[in-house]
XYZ file of C-alpha atoms in Angstrom:
409
model
C 22.372 -39.213 -74.244
C 19.920 -41.297 -76.286
C 19.335 -40.670 -79.997
C 15.683 -40.118 -80.948
C 13.745 -39.302 -84.096
C 11.730 -36.108 -84.514
C 8.568 -38.169 -84.043
C 9.887 -39.662 -80.803
C 11.141 -36.273 -79.563
C 7.714 -34.687 -79.992
C 6.037 -37.734 -78.454
C 8.293 -37.468 -75.371
C 7.164 -33.876 -74.899
C 3.517 -34.924 -74.964
C 4.092 -37.925 -72.680
C 5.809 -35.686 -70.105
C 3.041 -33.053 -70.324
C 5.436 -30.143 -70.877
C 4.448 -26.748 -69.489
C 7.192 -24.479 -70.839
C 10.323 -24.492 -72.973
C 12.094 -23.146 -76.027
C 13.691 -23.932 -79.391
C 16.911 -22.129 -80.353
C 19.858 -22.214 -82.791
C 18.131 -22.688 -86.182
C 19.460 -25.410 -88.496
C 19.521 -22.857 -91.334
C 21.824 -19.978 -90.432
C 19.764 -17.512 -92.495
C 16.519 -18.455 -90.780
C 14.335 -15.425 -90.039
C 13.146 -16.952 -86.763
C 15.994 -17.326 -84.258
C 14.099 -18.584 -81.222
C 10.681 -19.884 -80.212
C 9.384 -19.958 -76.628
C 6.557 -22.255 -75.567
C 4.290 -22.130 -72.538
C 0.995 -23.603 -71.433
C -1.775 -21.037 -70.952
C -5.460 -20.936 -70.146
C -7.447 -19.170 -72.853
C -11.224 -18.968 -72.851
C -11.288 -21.442 -69.969
C -9.332 -23.994 -72.001
C -5.752 -25.222 -71.802
C -3.701 -24.202 -74.828
C -0.048 -23.834 -75.782
C 1.329 -20.482 -76.861
C 4.315 -20.284 -79.212
C 6.225 -16.993 -79.140
C 8.443 -16.604 -82.241
C 11.258 -14.044 -82.338
C 11.943 -12.666 -85.816
C 14.424 -9.802 -85.739
C 12.893 -7.097 -83.564
C 9.386 -8.521 -83.978
C 7.573 -11.098 -81.865
C 4.702 -13.264 -83.138
C 2.293 -15.418 -81.134
C 0.462 -18.591 -82.092
C -1.909 -20.561 -79.860
C -2.415 -24.309 -80.248
C -4.879 -26.765 -78.775
C -3.192 -29.694 -76.962
C -4.204 -32.161 -79.681
C -2.319 -30.106 -82.298
C 0.885 -29.631 -80.321
C 2.702 -32.873 -81.210
C 2.578 -32.272 -84.957
C 3.795 -28.678 -84.490
C 6.702 -29.814 -82.291
C 7.714 -32.469 -84.796
C 8.176 -29.830 -87.479
C 10.145 -27.557 -85.140
C 12.580 -30.344 -84.228
C 13.583 -30.344 -87.906
C 14.198 -26.579 -87.856
C 16.152 -26.076 -84.596
C 19.254 -27.693 -83.102
C 18.536 -27.031 -79.429
C 15.325 -27.535 -77.450
C 14.655 -27.598 -73.716
C 11.353 -28.164 -71.935
C 10.051 -28.341 -68.374
C 7.328 -30.614 -67.106
C 6.098 -30.853 -63.530
C 8.884 -33.255 -62.582
C 11.459 -33.351 -65.379
C 13.581 -31.192 -67.630
C 13.833 -32.519 -71.210
C 16.932 -31.550 -73.209
C 17.381 -32.122 -76.960
C 20.472 -31.385 -79.081
C 20.814 -31.967 -82.825
C 24.370 -32.644 -84.028
C 25.899 -31.671 -87.374
C 24.653 -34.907 -88.964
C 21.060 -34.222 -87.972
C 20.848 -36.806 -85.185
C 18.823 -35.657 -82.172
C 20.363 -36.507 -78.793
C 18.066 -36.546 -75.789
C 18.482 -36.586 -72.021
C 16.216 -35.860 -69.093
C 16.911 -34.474 -65.617
C 14.656 -34.637 -62.610
C 13.594 -31.289 -61.191
C 14.308 -31.139 -57.498
C 11.155 -30.484 -55.538
C 12.629 -27.562 -53.627
C 13.566 -25.861 -56.903
C 10.392 -26.740 -58.735
C 8.826 -23.315 -58.636
C 11.987 -21.784 -60.097
C 12.330 -24.366 -62.889
C 8.762 -24.409 -64.104
C 7.101 -21.573 -65.940
C 3.997 -21.811 -63.770
C 3.301 -21.765 -60.045
C 1.017 -24.158 -58.267
C -2.377 -22.871 -57.236
C -1.474 -23.552 -53.613
C 1.568 -21.275 -53.746
C -0.396 -18.554 -55.499
C -3.217 -18.730 -52.972
C -0.678 -18.431 -50.165
C 1.099 -15.439 -51.714
C -2.182 -13.816 -52.584
C -2.582 -13.000 -48.906
C -0.189 -10.118 -49.593
C -2.119 -6.919 -50.170
C -1.359 -5.809 -53.718
C -2.104 -2.359 -55.096
C -3.905 -3.914 -58.059
C -6.704 -6.134 -56.828
C -7.215 -9.490 -58.547
C -10.855 -9.416 -57.490
C -11.590 -6.289 -59.528
C -9.756 -7.479 -62.664
C -8.316 -4.210 -64.080
C -9.489 -3.956 -67.668
C -6.023 -3.718 -69.218
C -4.861 -6.897 -67.457
C -8.003 -8.689 -68.560
C -7.352 -7.728 -72.183
C -3.721 -8.804 -71.831
C -4.946 -12.283 -70.798
C -3.817 -12.122 -67.167
C -7.055 -13.737 -65.944
C -9.071 -16.868 -66.587
C -12.769 -16.567 -67.371
C -13.419 -17.231 -63.673
C -11.405 -14.154 -62.696
C -8.343 -15.986 -61.363
C -4.897 -14.855 -62.404
C -3.236 -17.186 -64.904
C -0.356 -18.946 -63.199
C 2.243 -18.142 -65.872
C 1.434 -14.415 -65.513
C 1.934 -14.347 -61.761
C 5.558 -13.137 -61.766
C 4.644 -10.322 -64.153
C 1.683 -9.433 -61.915
C 4.024 -9.186 -58.919
C 6.456 -7.047 -60.915
C 3.661 -4.645 -61.902
C 2.623 -4.269 -58.261
C 6.211 -3.782 -57.129
C 6.529 -1.011 -59.718
C 3.361 0.648 -58.451
C 4.760 0.609 -54.913
C 7.570 2.861 -56.169
C 5.021 5.139 -57.824
C 3.011 5.240 -54.594
C 6.130 6.431 -52.762
C 6.126 9.672 -54.812
C 2.394 10.370 -54.529
C 2.992 13.344 -52.175
C 5.236 14.980 -54.794
C 2.741 14.284 -57.585
C -0.083 15.810 -55.551
C 2.075 18.856 -54.786
C 2.619 19.335 -58.523
C -1.156 19.319 -59.060
C -1.516 22.262 -56.700
C 0.004 24.383 -59.471
C -1.338 22.699 -62.627
C -4.417 20.825 -63.790
C -2.814 17.694 -65.230
C 0.329 15.618 -64.673
C 2.611 15.078 -67.674
C 4.480 11.743 -67.693
C 6.767 10.232 -70.352
C 7.771 6.550 -70.506
C 10.878 6.109 -72.677
C 11.288 2.679 -74.299
C 7.869 1.493 -73.160
C 7.871 -1.789 -75.117
C 4.562 -3.627 -74.752
C 3.797 -1.091 -72.006
C 2.385 -3.348 -69.288
C 3.816 -0.900 -66.759
C 2.571 2.177 -68.645
C -0.960 0.769 -68.555
C -0.582 -0.105 -64.871
C 0.673 3.409 -64.098
C -2.221 5.050 -65.930
C -4.791 2.776 -64.282
C -3.323 3.341 -60.825
C -3.146 7.135 -61.057
C -6.536 7.637 -62.719
C -8.735 4.807 -61.414
C -7.309 4.272 -57.925
C -5.834 7.671 -56.985
C -8.200 9.768 -59.191
C -5.407 12.047 -60.422
C -5.613 13.840 -63.776
C -2.725 12.628 -65.930
C -1.484 12.381 -69.502
C 1.085 9.678 -70.239
C 3.153 9.328 -73.402
C 4.879 6.014 -74.184
C 7.757 6.022 -76.651
C 9.272 3.055 -78.502
C 11.110 2.381 -81.762
C 8.899 -0.523 -82.889
C 5.935 0.622 -84.955
C 3.988 -2.638 -84.568
C 4.380 -2.465 -80.774
C 3.140 1.139 -80.723
C 0.139 0.201 -82.883
C -0.681 -2.620 -80.457
C -0.421 -0.290 -77.445
C -2.560 2.461 -78.997
C -5.242 -0.066 -79.961
C -5.266 -1.499 -76.442
C -5.425 1.990 -74.941
C -8.501 2.775 -77.054
C -10.139 -0.536 -76.103
C -9.606 0.262 -72.423
C -10.925 3.803 -72.803
C -7.628 5.304 -71.603
C -7.942 8.527 -73.584
C -4.857 10.190 -72.084
C -2.521 7.221 -72.543
C -0.846 7.832 -75.877
C 1.957 5.945 -77.620
C 4.358 7.284 -80.242
C 7.090 5.856 -82.465
C 10.464 7.486 -81.879
C 13.834 7.294 -80.185
C 14.898 9.025 -77.009
C 17.574 11.180 -78.618
C 15.264 12.854 -81.139
C 12.127 13.075 -79.020
C 11.013 16.545 -77.949
C 8.455 17.269 -75.231
C 5.289 19.230 -76.052
C 5.235 20.235 -72.390
C 7.923 19.771 -69.756
C 7.216 16.431 -68.045
C 6.604 16.108 -64.324
C 7.864 12.522 -64.289
C 10.118 10.594 -66.677
C 10.413 6.811 -66.669
C 13.057 4.725 -68.435
C 12.883 0.989 -67.792
C 15.468 -1.344 -69.351
C 16.727 1.159 -71.939
C 19.931 -0.355 -73.305
C 23.357 0.982 -72.394
C 23.628 4.786 -72.831
C 19.943 5.129 -73.808
C 19.319 5.351 -70.058
C 21.689 8.338 -69.951
C 19.817 10.013 -72.817
C 16.550 9.643 -70.901
C 18.026 10.953 -67.646
C 19.689 13.919 -69.384
C 16.460 14.875 -71.167
C 14.580 14.698 -67.890
C 17.121 16.803 -65.993
C 17.295 19.487 -68.700
C 13.487 19.667 -68.737
C 13.498 20.269 -64.972
C 11.557 17.046 -64.408
C 10.538 16.644 -60.778
C 10.652 12.820 -60.614
C 12.804 10.305 -62.513
C 12.675 6.512 -62.440
C 15.297 4.468 -64.316
C 16.016 0.749 -64.459
C 19.250 0.481 -66.498
C 20.105 -2.421 -68.790
C 23.160 -4.016 -70.482
C 25.776 -1.384 -69.623
C 28.975 -1.520 -71.692
C 30.338 2.016 -71.853
C 32.463 2.130 -68.689
C 33.457 -1.522 -68.984
C 35.309 -0.659 -72.203
C 36.936 2.445 -70.703
C 38.059 0.678 -67.524
C 39.636 -2.178 -69.475
C 41.443 0.298 -71.707
C 42.878 2.196 -68.727
C 43.511 -0.774 -66.434
C 47.263 -0.150 -66.221
C 46.662 3.413 -64.997
C 43.946 2.896 -62.374
C 44.595 2.694 -58.649
C 46.821 -0.352 -58.042
C 44.636 -1.760 -55.272
C 41.786 -2.116 -57.790
C 43.884 -3.568 -60.599
C 43.638 -7.282 -59.598
C 39.844 -7.078 -59.814
C 40.197 -6.322 -63.518
C 41.863 -9.678 -64.166
C 38.463 -11.377 -64.289
C 36.077 -10.404 -67.058
C 32.791 -11.093 -65.294
C 33.918 -9.208 -62.176
C 35.045 -6.243 -64.279
C 31.679 -6.286 -66.051
C 29.679 -6.300 -62.814
C 31.938 -3.682 -61.238
C 31.603 -1.400 -64.280
C 27.823 -1.819 -64.206
C 27.606 -0.855 -60.525
C 29.968 2.053 -61.061
C 27.825 3.279 -63.967
C 24.752 3.439 -61.738
C 26.759 5.026 -58.909
C 27.880 7.756 -61.293
C 24.316 8.291 -62.487
C 23.259 8.703 -58.874
C 26.025 11.192 -58.102
C 25.381 13.231 -61.247
C 21.663 13.391 -60.409
C 22.515 14.512 -56.880
C 24.820 17.169 -58.324
C 21.806 18.435 -60.298
C 19.780 18.836 -57.118
C 17.968 15.497 -56.893
C 17.473 13.290 -53.854
C 18.502 9.826 -55.090
C 17.881 6.312 -53.860
C 18.914 3.032 -55.514
C 16.632 0.087 -54.789
C 15.864 -3.475 -55.864
C 13.258 -3.457 -58.606
C 12.394 -7.155 -58.764
C 13.990 -10.304 -57.306
C 17.237 -11.360 -58.995
C 15.831 -14.858 -59.573
C 13.622 -13.363 -62.301
C 16.022 -10.818 -63.827
C 19.605 -9.677 -63.126
C 18.603 -6.165 -64.243
C 17.050 -5.347 -60.917
C 18.459 -1.950 -59.893
C 16.028 0.960 -59.884
C 17.260 4.547 -59.611
C 14.699 6.916 -58.087
C 15.424 10.640 -58.214
C 13.204 13.390 -56.793
C 14.074 17.074 -57.271
C 14.873 18.818 -53.991
C 13.044 22.097 -53.373
C 15.226 25.166 -53.830
C 14.527 26.362 -50.297
C 15.523 23.017 -48.766
C 18.135 23.256 -46.042
C 21.691 22.239 -47.034
C 20.743 21.739 -50.725
C 23.835 23.620 -51.934
C 26.083 21.608 -49.608
C 24.643 18.297 -50.833
C 25.125 19.327 -54.466
C 28.735 20.319 -53.864
C 29.437 17.063 -52.009
C 28.030 14.999 -54.903
C 30.134 16.927 -57.438
C 33.300 16.266 -55.447
C 32.513 12.566 -55.065
C 31.871 12.250 -58.797
C 35.172 13.942 -59.645
C 37.040 11.541 -57.344
C 35.532 8.514 -59.102
C 36.210 9.976 -62.537
C 39.869 10.736 -61.800
C 40.491 7.410 -60.035
C 39.345 5.322 -63.010
C 40.103 7.764 -65.865
C 36.595 7.545 -67.281
C 34.422 9.888 -69.353
C 30.801 8.986 -68.585
C 28.196 9.586 -71.281
C 25.734 11.168 -68.840
C 28.243 13.851 -67.841
C 28.749 14.804 -71.507
C 25.017 14.923 -72.152
C 24.348 17.117 -69.114
C 27.075 19.533 -70.185
C 25.735 19.910 -73.728
C 23.823 23.088 -74.532
């Protein structure tokens, strides 16, 4: 590694025409800002750089013109020990040691891996993929995506937003798969009730509302719930700007939230650990017809399995010698148990890939649709699921959170 000054480090970034990157590990341990992400964007038909600063649970954005970037980077090299950036051809890596010296190295990005390394896709790749028929049309520019800066002034999707655009459309494909059930519900009521637990910035909540109301012309009211007040304020303001009168966001946690009306569909995407179980349990107890869940960071069973490793079936014991394997196994078992418990409550369950693993490892989606009471063999299927769950529970000596929640009065 070469040693460079802060001035030289920032100059190298400009010379290499960086397109994405990050700063992490603050020099001051008590620094409020723990990480800053950088990416090149197109705003008002002009190239700019967006800095995304993470301060506790809050995220702040700052846009810079290219001519102001070098000075900003120079200051940040003083404040952070680690920085990595991608250009079209190279990866730039900076590391500040305990004496304040900045070490630098560069690695060439292999051409075949270029689209994975860089934060943006080439126009040629996007034009090729655009041949796929998406539910949301780029030609019509849905208003919420336009306000979320997904499009250039010419109406083309911004390259760095393309993966998110694909994820939104993949999500809507799952929603489309339950359209028959949603339309059946509307035979008995005037308006669908949907709740999105842990909505975050609510890209998917906005997409869901737009799809159901503007494309499918279904009457719907959607509530988004999140703990962060500033995020909820942002979402409510955007909803008003878009004229989405029945898309409403509230501050609150899943455990304490109570429904005004029983929901027809409950969504929980990337709720951490047992928060997914809270969402599923609330949905089941409210007799929700449709449930979608994408679990995240699951620790509960991992801890229990490790604790009981000497007592589990001997043929499984060697697998618990390796931490990462135990972690992945516990995660898959958690979702298997969720599926079996939902089936034991009378749901038809499928587990599917939500988005490609190259973009996120949290890619399992659980889809559960309530089976009609008059359906053939419903009682047999419920009994089978209960027996399978008991076998898993006894084999690994576990006490799943979801089981406890479903058994509570």
